[in-house]
Coordinates of C-alpha atoms in Angstrom, one line a residue:
X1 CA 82.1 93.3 98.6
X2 CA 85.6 93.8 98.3
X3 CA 88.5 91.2 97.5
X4 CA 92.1 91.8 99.1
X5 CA 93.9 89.0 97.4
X6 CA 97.9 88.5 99.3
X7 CA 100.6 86.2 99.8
X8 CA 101.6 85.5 96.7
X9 CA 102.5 86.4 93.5
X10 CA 100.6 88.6 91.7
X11 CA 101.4 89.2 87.6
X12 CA 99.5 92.2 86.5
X13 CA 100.1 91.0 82.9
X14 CA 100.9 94.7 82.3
X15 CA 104.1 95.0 82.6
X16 CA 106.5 92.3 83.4
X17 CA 107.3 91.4 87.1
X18 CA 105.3 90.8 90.1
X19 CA 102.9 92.8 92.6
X20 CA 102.6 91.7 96.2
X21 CA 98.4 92.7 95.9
X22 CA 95.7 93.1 94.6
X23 CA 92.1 94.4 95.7
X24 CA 89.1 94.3 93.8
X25 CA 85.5 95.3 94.6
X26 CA 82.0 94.1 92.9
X27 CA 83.7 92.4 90.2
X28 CA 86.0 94.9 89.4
X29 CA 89.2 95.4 89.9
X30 CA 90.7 98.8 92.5
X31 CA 94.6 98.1 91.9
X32 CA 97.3 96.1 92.2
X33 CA 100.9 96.9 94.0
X34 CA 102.4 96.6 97.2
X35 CA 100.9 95.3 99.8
X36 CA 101.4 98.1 102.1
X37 CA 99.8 100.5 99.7
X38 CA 96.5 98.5 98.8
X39 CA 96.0 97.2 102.5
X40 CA 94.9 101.6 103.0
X41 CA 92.3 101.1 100.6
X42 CA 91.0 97.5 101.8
X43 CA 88.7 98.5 105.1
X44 CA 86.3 96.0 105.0
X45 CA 87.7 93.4 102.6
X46 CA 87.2 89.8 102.9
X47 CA 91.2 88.3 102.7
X48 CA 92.2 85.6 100.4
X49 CA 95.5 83.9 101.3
X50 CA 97.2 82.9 97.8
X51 CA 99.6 80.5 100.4
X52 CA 102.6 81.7 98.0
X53 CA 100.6 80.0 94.6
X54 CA 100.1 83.0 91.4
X55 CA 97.4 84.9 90.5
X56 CA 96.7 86.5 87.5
X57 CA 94.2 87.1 84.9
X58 CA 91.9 84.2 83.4
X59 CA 93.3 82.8 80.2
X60 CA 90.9 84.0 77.1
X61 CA 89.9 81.4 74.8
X62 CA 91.2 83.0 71.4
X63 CA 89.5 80.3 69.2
X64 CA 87.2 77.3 69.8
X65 CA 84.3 75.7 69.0
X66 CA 82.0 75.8 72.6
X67 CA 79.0 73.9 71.2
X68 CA 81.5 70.9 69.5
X69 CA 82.9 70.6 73.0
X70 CA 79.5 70.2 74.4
X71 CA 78.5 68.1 71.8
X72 CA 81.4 65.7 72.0
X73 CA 80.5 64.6 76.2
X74 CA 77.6 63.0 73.8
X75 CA 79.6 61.1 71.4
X76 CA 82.1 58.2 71.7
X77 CA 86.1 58.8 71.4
X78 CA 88.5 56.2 69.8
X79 CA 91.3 58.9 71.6
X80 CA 92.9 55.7 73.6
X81 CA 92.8 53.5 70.2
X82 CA 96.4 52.2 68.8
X83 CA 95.3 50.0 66.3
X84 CA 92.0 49.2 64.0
X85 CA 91.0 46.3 65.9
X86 CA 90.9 49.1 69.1
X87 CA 88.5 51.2 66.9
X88 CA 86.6 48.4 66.2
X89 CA 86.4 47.1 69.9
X90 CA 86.1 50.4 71.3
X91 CA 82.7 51.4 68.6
X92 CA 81.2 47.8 69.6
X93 CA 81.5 48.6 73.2
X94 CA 79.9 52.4 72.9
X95 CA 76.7 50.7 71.1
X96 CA 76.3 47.6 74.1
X97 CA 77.1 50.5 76.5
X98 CA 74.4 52.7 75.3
X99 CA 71.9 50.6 74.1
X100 CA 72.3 52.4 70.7
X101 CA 69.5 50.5 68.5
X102 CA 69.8 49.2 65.1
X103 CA 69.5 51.7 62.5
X104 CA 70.2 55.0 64.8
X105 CA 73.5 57.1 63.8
X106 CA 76.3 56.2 65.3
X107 CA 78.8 59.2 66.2
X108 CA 82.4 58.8 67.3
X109 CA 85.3 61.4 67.3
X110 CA 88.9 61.9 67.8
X111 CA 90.7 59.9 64.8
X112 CA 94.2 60.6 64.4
X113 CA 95.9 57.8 62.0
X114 CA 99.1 59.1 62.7
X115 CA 98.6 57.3 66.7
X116 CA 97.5 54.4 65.2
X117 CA 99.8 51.0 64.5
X118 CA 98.5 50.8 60.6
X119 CA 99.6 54.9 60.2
X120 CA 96.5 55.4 58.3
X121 CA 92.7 55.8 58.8
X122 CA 90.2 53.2 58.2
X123 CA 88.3 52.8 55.5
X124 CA 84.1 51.3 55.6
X125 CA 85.1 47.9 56.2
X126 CA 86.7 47.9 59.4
X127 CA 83.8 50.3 60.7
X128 CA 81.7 47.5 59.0
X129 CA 83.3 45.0 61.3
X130 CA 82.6 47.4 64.2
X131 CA 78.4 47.5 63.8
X132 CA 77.0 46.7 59.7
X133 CA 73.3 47.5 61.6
X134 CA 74.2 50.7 62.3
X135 CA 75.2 53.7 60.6
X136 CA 78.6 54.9 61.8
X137 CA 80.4 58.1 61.6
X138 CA 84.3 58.6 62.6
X139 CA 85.3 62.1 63.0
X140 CA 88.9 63.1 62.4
X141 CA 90.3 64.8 65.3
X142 CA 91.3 67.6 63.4
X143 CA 87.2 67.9 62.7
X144 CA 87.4 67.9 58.4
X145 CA 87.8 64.4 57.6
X146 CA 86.1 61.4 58.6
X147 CA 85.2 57.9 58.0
X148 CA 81.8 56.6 57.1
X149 CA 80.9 52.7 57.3
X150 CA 78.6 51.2 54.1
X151 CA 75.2 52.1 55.8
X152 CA 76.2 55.5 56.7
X153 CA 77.7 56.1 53.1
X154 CA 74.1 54.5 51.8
X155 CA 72.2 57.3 54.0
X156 CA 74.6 60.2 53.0
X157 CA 73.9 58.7 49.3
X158 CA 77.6 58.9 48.4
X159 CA 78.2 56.2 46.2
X160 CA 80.1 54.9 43.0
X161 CA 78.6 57.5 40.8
X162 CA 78.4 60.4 43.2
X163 CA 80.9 63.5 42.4
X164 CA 83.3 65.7 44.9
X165 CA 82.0 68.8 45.7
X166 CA 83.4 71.9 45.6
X167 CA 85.9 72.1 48.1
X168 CA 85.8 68.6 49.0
X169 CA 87.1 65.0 48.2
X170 CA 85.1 61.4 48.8
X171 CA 88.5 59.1 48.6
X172 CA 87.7 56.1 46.3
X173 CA 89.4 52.8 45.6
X174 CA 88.4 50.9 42.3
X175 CA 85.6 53.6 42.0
X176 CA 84.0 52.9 45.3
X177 CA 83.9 55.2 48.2
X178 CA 86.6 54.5 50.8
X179 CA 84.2 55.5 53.3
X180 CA 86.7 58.5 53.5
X181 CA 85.5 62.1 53.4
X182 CA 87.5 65.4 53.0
X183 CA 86.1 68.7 54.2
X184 CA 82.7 69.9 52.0
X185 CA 82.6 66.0 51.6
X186 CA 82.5 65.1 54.9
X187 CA 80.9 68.0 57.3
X188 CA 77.5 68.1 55.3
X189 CA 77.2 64.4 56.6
X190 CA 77.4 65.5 60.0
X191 CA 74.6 67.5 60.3
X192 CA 72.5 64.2 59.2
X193 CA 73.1 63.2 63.4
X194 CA 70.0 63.2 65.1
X195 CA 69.7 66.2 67.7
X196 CA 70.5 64.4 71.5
X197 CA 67.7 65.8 74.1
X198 CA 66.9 68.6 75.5
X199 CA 67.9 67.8 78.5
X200 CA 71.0 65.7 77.4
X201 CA 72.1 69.1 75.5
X202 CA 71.8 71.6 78.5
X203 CA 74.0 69.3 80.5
X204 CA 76.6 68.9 77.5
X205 CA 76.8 72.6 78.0
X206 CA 77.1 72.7 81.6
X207 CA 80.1 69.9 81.4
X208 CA 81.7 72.5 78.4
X209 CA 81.9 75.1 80.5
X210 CA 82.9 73.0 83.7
X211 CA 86.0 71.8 81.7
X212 CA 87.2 75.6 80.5
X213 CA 86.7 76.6 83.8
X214 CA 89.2 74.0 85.0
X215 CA 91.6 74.8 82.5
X216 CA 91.6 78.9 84.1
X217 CA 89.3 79.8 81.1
X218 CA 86.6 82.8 81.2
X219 CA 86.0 83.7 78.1
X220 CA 84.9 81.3 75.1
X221 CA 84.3 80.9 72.0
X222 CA 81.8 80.1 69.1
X223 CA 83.9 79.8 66.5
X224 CA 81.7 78.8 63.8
X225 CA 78.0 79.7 64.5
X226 CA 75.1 77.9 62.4
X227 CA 71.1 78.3 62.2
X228 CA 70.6 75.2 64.0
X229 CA 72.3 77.2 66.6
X230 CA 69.9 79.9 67.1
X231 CA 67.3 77.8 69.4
X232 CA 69.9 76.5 71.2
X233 CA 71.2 80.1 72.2
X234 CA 68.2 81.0 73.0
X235 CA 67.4 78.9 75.7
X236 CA 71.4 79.0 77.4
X237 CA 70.7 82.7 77.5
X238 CA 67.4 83.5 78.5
X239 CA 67.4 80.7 81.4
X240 CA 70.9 82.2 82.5
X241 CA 72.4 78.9 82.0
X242 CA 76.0 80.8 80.7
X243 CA 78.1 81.4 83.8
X244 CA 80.8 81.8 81.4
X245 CA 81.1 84.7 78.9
X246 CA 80.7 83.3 75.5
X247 CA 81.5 84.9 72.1
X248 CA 79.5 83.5 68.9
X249 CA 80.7 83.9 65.7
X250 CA 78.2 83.2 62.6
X251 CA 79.5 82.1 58.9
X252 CA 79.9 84.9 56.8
X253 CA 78.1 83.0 54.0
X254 CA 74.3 82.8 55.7
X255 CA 75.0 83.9 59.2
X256 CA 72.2 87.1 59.2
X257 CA 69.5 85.3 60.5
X258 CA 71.7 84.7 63.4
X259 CA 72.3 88.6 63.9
X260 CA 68.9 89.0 63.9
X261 CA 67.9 86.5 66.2
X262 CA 70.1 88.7 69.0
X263 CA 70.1 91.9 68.3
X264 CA 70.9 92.6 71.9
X265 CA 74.2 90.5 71.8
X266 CA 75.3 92.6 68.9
X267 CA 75.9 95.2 71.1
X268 CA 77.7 93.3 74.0
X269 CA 76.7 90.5 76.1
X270 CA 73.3 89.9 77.3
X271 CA 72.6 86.0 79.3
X272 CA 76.6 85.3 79.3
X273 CA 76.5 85.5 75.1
X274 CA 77.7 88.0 72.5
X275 CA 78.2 88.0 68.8
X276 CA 81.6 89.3 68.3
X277 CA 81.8 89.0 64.1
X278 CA 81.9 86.4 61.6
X279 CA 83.6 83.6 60.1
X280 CA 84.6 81.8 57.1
X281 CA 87.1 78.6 56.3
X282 CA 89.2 78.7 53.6
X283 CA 91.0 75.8 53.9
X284 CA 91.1 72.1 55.3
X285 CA 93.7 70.8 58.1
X286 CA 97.8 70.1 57.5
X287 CA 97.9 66.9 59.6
X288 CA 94.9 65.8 57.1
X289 CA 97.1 67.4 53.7
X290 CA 94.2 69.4 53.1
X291 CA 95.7 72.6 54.0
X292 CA 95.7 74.9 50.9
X293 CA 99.7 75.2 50.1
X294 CA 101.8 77.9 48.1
X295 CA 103.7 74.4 47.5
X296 CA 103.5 70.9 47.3
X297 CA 103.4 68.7 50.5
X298 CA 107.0 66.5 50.3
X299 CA 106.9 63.6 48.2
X300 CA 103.6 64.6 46.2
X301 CA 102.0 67.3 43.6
X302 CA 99.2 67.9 45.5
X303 CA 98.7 71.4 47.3
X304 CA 95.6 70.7 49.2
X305 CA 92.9 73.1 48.1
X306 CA 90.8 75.7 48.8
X307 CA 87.0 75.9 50.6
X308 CA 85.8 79.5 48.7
X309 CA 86.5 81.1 45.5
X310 CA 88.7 84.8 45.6
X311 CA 85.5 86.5 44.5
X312 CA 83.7 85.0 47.6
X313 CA 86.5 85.7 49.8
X314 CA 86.3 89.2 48.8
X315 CA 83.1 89.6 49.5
X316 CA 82.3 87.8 52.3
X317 CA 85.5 90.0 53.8
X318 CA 84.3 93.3 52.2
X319 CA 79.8 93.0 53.5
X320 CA 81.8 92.1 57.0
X321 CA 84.3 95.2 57.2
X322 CA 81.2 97.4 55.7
X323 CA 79.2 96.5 58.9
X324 CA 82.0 96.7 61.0
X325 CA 81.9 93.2 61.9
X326 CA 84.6 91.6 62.8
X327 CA 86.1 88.8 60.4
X328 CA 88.0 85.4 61.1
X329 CA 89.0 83.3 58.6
X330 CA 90.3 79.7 58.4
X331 CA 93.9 79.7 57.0
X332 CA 95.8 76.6 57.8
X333 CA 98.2 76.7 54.8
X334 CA 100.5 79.4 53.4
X335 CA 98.1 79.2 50.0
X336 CA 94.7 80.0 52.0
X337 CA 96.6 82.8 54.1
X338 CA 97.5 84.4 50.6
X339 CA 93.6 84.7 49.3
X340 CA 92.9 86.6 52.8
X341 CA 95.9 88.9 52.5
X342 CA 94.6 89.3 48.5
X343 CA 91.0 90.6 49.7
X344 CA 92.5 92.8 52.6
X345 CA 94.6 94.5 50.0
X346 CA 91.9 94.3 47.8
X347 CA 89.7 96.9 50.2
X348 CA 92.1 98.6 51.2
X349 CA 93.3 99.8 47.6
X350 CA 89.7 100.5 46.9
X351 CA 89.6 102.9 50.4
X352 CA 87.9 100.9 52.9
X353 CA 89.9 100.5 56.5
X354 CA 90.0 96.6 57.2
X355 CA 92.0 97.0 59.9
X356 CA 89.2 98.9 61.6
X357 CA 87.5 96.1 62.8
X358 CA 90.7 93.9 63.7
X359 CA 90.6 91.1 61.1
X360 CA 92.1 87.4 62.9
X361 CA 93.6 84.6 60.9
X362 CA 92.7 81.5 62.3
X363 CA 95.4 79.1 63.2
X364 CA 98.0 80.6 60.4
X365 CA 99.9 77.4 60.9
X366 CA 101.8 78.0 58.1
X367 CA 101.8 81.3 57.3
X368 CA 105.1 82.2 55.4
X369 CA 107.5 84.6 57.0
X370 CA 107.2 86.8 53.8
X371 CA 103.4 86.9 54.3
X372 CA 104.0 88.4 58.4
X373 CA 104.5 92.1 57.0
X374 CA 101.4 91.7 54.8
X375 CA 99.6 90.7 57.9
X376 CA 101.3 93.9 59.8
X377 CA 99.7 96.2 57.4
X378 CA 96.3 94.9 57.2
X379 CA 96.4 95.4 60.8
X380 CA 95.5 91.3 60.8
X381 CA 95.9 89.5 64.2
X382 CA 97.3 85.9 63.9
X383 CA 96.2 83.5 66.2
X384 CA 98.3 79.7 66.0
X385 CA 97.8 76.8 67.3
X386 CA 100.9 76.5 68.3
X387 CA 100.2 72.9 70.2
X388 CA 100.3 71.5 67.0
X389 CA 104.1 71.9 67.5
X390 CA 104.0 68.8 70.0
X391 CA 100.7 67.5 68.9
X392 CA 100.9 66.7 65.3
X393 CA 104.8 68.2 64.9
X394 CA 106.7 64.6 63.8
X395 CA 103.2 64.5 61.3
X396 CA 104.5 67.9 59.9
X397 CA 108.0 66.7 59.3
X398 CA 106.5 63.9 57.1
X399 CA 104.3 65.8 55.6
X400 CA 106.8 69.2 55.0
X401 CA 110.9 68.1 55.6
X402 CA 111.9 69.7 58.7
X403 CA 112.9 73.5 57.1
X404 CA 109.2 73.5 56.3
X405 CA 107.8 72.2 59.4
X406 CA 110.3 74.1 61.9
X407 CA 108.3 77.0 60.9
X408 CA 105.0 76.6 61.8
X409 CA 103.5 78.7 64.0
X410 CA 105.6 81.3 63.8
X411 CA 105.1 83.4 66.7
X412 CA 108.4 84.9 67.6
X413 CA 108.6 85.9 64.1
X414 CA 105.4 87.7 63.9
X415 CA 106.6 89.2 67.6
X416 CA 109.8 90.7 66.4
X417 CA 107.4 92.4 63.0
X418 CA 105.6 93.9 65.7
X419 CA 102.5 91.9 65.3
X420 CA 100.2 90.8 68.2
X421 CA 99.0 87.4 68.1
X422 CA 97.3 84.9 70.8
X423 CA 97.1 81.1 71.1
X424 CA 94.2 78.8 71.0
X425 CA 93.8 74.9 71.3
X426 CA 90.7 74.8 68.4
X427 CA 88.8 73.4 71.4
X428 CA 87.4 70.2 71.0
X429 CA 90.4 69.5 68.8
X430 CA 92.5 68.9 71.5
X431 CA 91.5 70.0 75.2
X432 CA 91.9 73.6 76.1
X433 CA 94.7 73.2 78.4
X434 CA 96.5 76.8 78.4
X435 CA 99.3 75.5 80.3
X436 CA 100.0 73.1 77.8
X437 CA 100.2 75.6 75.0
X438 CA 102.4 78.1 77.1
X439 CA 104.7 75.2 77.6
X440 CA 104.2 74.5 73.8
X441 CA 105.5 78.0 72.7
X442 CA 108.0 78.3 74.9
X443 CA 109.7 74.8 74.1
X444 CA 108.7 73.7 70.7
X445 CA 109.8 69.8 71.4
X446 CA 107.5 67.2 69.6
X447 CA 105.9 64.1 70.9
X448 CA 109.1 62.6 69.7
X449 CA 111.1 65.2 72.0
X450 CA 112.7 67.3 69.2
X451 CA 113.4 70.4 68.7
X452 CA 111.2 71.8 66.0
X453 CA 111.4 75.6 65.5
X454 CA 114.2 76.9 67.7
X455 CA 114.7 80.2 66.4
X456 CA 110.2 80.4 66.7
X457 CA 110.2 80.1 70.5
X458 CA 109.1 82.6 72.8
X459 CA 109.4 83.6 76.6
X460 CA 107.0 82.5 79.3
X461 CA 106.0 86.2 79.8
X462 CA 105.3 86.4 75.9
X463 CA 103.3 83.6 76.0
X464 CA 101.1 83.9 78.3
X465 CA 100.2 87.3 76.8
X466 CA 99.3 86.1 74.0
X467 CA 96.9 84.1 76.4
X468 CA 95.5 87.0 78.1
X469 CA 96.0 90.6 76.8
X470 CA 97.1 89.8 73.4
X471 CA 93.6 87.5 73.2
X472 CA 91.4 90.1 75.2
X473 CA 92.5 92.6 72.4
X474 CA 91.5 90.5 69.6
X475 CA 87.8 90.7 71.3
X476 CA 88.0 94.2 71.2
X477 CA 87.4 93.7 75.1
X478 CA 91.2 95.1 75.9
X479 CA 89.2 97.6 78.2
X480 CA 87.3 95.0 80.1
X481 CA 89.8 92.0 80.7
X482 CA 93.4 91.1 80.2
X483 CA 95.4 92.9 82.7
X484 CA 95.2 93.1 86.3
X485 CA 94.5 97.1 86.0
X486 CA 92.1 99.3 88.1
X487 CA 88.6 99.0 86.3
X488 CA 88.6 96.0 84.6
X489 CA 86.9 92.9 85.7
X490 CA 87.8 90.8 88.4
X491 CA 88.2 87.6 86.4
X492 CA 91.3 85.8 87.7
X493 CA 92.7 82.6 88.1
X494 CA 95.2 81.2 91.0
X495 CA 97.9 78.7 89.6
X496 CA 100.4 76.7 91.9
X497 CA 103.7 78.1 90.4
X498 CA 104.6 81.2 88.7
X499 CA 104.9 80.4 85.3
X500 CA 107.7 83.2 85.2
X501 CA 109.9 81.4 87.5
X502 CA 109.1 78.3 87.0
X503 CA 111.6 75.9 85.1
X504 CA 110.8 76.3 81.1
X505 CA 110.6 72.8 80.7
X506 CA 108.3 72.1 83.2
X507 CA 105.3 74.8 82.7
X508 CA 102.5 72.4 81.4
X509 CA 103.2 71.0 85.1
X510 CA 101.8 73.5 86.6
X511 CA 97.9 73.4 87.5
X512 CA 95.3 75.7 87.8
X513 CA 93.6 75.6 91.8
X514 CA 91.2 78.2 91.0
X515 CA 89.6 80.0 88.5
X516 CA 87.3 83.7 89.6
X517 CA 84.8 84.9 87.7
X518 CA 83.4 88.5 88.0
X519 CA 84.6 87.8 91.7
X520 CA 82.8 84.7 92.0
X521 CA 84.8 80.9 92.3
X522 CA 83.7 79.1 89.8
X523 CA 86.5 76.8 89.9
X524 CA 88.0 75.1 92.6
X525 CA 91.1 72.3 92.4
X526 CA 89.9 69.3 95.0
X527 CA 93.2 68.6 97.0

């Protein structure tokens, strides 16, 4: 069946500017031009009025977490909160609502002190006050830190006695546990949740991939895969329940059993799913201060830390380049971005070709300016979170002075070296609203409106590269998706405005009316 798409405008994402259509047959795409010209090759074609909106490709997810989204339709959010007594009222009203009984875990997400009245987290006792039947866990929005109330602490068995682990904090006050965890401190508690259903699970997934869908998004990620996983991924697949492509990702320290779980998605996708590499964390979270710093955060001594050893970096780095797997690491601070760089340089002195297998950095929030060339010739492809300019920016001031925090995510920077990058949201961190982070990059303004980063800003065109060709590149799937050229797949999505004329200021305005997949709607804005 062929697809004559018209009326509209039509970026290619290959060049800048705009084609007047495009035709497409069986999921693939024939070519894109004038009108005139691909009308003689469209006998036949079913016509699709764009009624003056914009097509281009579908925005490619450069780095998420696909199961945490699913998982968090299942848990409760304090995102509305302003205040502890909100927490408290919000927890006590997600028990009564789902006749959660006495004794079962208790699992609520999307913390962010910096929103709340107090301009801190809470500590056991005011989840106490929320349920003291019921053990209670309050994820950080940020995903490494979180809050445990006194039974949930008792279950975990941290207590007065117990010691951080490596690469982790348990906050204490008089000796006793907070109730507040840091990194290896706090995620080992979280696989203590009981599994939901089955059934429950399935349509968690469904409702993932309804919302990247409505956000223009095709293709996901897994960006940190576990063994748990493995049955999981075995049932989406083999009952065809993945309508969206999804990439998978395993840690690099224990991830094999993964690889040979699927050795059919090693070599491209099979059921919607692929395995595209691996991944490590070396680092914590800047909003949380436990990104690893080259320097002290403002006011303090304290450089945050790191999650692995060099040696283990190095290795973890060296067994993936070996096997030609793809590696991602975690690097929110300049500190964490160093150890990569250090094992790169590492392998390459010693011969090996890391840039083979196109090695990402993860977020590279802030990555130093004298680290970009490093990154250039380790062949290393940043991807920021750039969102965290308006998201979390006023936190960074506080937690950086301004020089410090005007330069986080520094994407024009890295553009001028050369250096491809792409943009993710760290999906369910905040919602995977490409728009939103287009608008982000192009503006840099905070929630408090300023200016944070001028010189860092890029163009709408180099933005929504980073959100298409730039991130189909980093997948290694540049031949498959990312441009609107003749052979690749007809994965599109229809916007009402062209981001390219539209008013800079205004871009996260604009809304996605349709997203194509292979061809097929899978997406569709009700008026």
């Amino acid at each position: 069946m062929k697809h004559l798409y018209f009326g509209g405008d039509i970026l290619t994402m290959e060049h800048e500017g705009c084609q007047q259509a495009l035709l497409a047959e069986d999921g693939k795409i024939l070519g894109a031009g004038p009108e005139a010209e691909i009308r003689k090759m469209a006998d036949g074609a079913r016509e699709i009025f764009l009624d003056g909106h914009t097509l281009m490709p579908s925005f490619i997810d450069a780095h998420s977490h696909f199961s945490a989204c699913a998982n968090a339709f299942l848990q409760g959010t304090v995102e509305q909160a302003e205040c502890f007594e909100d927490i408290v009222e919000i927890i006590r009203a997600y028990i009564r609502d789902n006749q959660i009984p006495a004794g079962k875990w208790v699992a609520v997400r999307d913390l962010d002190p910096e929103r709340l009245r107090e301009g801190k987290a809470p500590d056991r006792t005011v989840l106490d006050q929320a349920s003291p039947d019921h053990p209670i866990v309050l994820q950080h929005k940020s995903g490494h830190v979180g809050v445990l109330n006194s039974p949930a602490l008792k279950l975990a068995g941290i207590g007065r006695d117990t010691p951080d682990p490596e690469g982790g904090r348990i906050w204490r006050q008089g000796g006793e546990p907070t109730g507040y965890l840091e990194e290896n401190a706090f995620i080992p508690v979280l696989h203590r949740l009981p599994p939901p259903s089955e059934e429950e699970l399935m349509a968690a997934y469904e409702k993932a991939q309804n919302m990247y869908a409505s956000y223009g998004i095709t293709t996901v990620q897994e960006g940190f895969m576990s063994e748990e996983m493995i049955p999981v991924y075995e049932k989406l697949w083999r009952e065809n329940r993945l309508w969206l492509d999804v990439v998978g990702y395993p840690a690099a320290d224990g991830g094999e059993k993964i690889f040979e779980a699927f050795p059919e998605q090693v070599q491209g996708y099979e059921g919607g799913f692929r395995l595209g590499g691996e991944k490590m964390f070396l680092d914590g979270s800047p909003q949380s201060r436990t990104a690893w710093m080259r320097t002290p955060y403002l006011g303090s001594e304290d450089c945050g830390y790191p999650v692995l050893t060099d040696e283990q970096v190095y290795e973890y780095t060296a067994a993936a380049v070996k096997s030609g797997r793809q590696i991602l690491a975690h690097c929110n601070g300049d500190g964490a971005a160093d150890q990569y760089l250090r094992a790169l340089s590492r392998l390459k002195e010693e011969g090996a070709h890391p840039e083979a297998v196109r090695p990402v950095m993860i977020h590279a929030q802030l990555l130093g300016l004298d680290q970009i060339p490093q990154l250039k010739r380790l062949g290393v492809i940043p991807s920021f979170f750039v969102a965290h300019v308006y998201h979390w920016g006023d936190t960074h001031i506080r937690n950086f002075g301004r020089e410090r925090a005007s330069r986080i995510s520094p994407a024009a920077s890295a553009g001028k070296a050369g250096l491809l990058y792409t943009f993710h949201q760290d999906a369910p961190v905040i919602r995977p609203d490409m728009m939103e982070t287009v608008w982000c990059a192009v503006n840099r303004r905070t929630r408090a409106g300023e200016l944070l980063g001028a010189e860092e800003r890029v163009t709408a065109a180099e933005a929504l590269r980073a959100v298409t060709a730039a991130a189909a590149y980093q997948y290694r799937e540049e031949g498959e998706k990312g441009t609107l050229t003749p052979g690749k797949r007809e994965d599109l999505v229809i916007l009402d405005q062209n981001p390219l004329k539209t008013d800079p200021r205004h871009l996260r305005q604009i809304r996605v009316l349709e997203t194509i997949k292979d061809g097929t709607t899978i997406f569709k804005r009700k008026e």
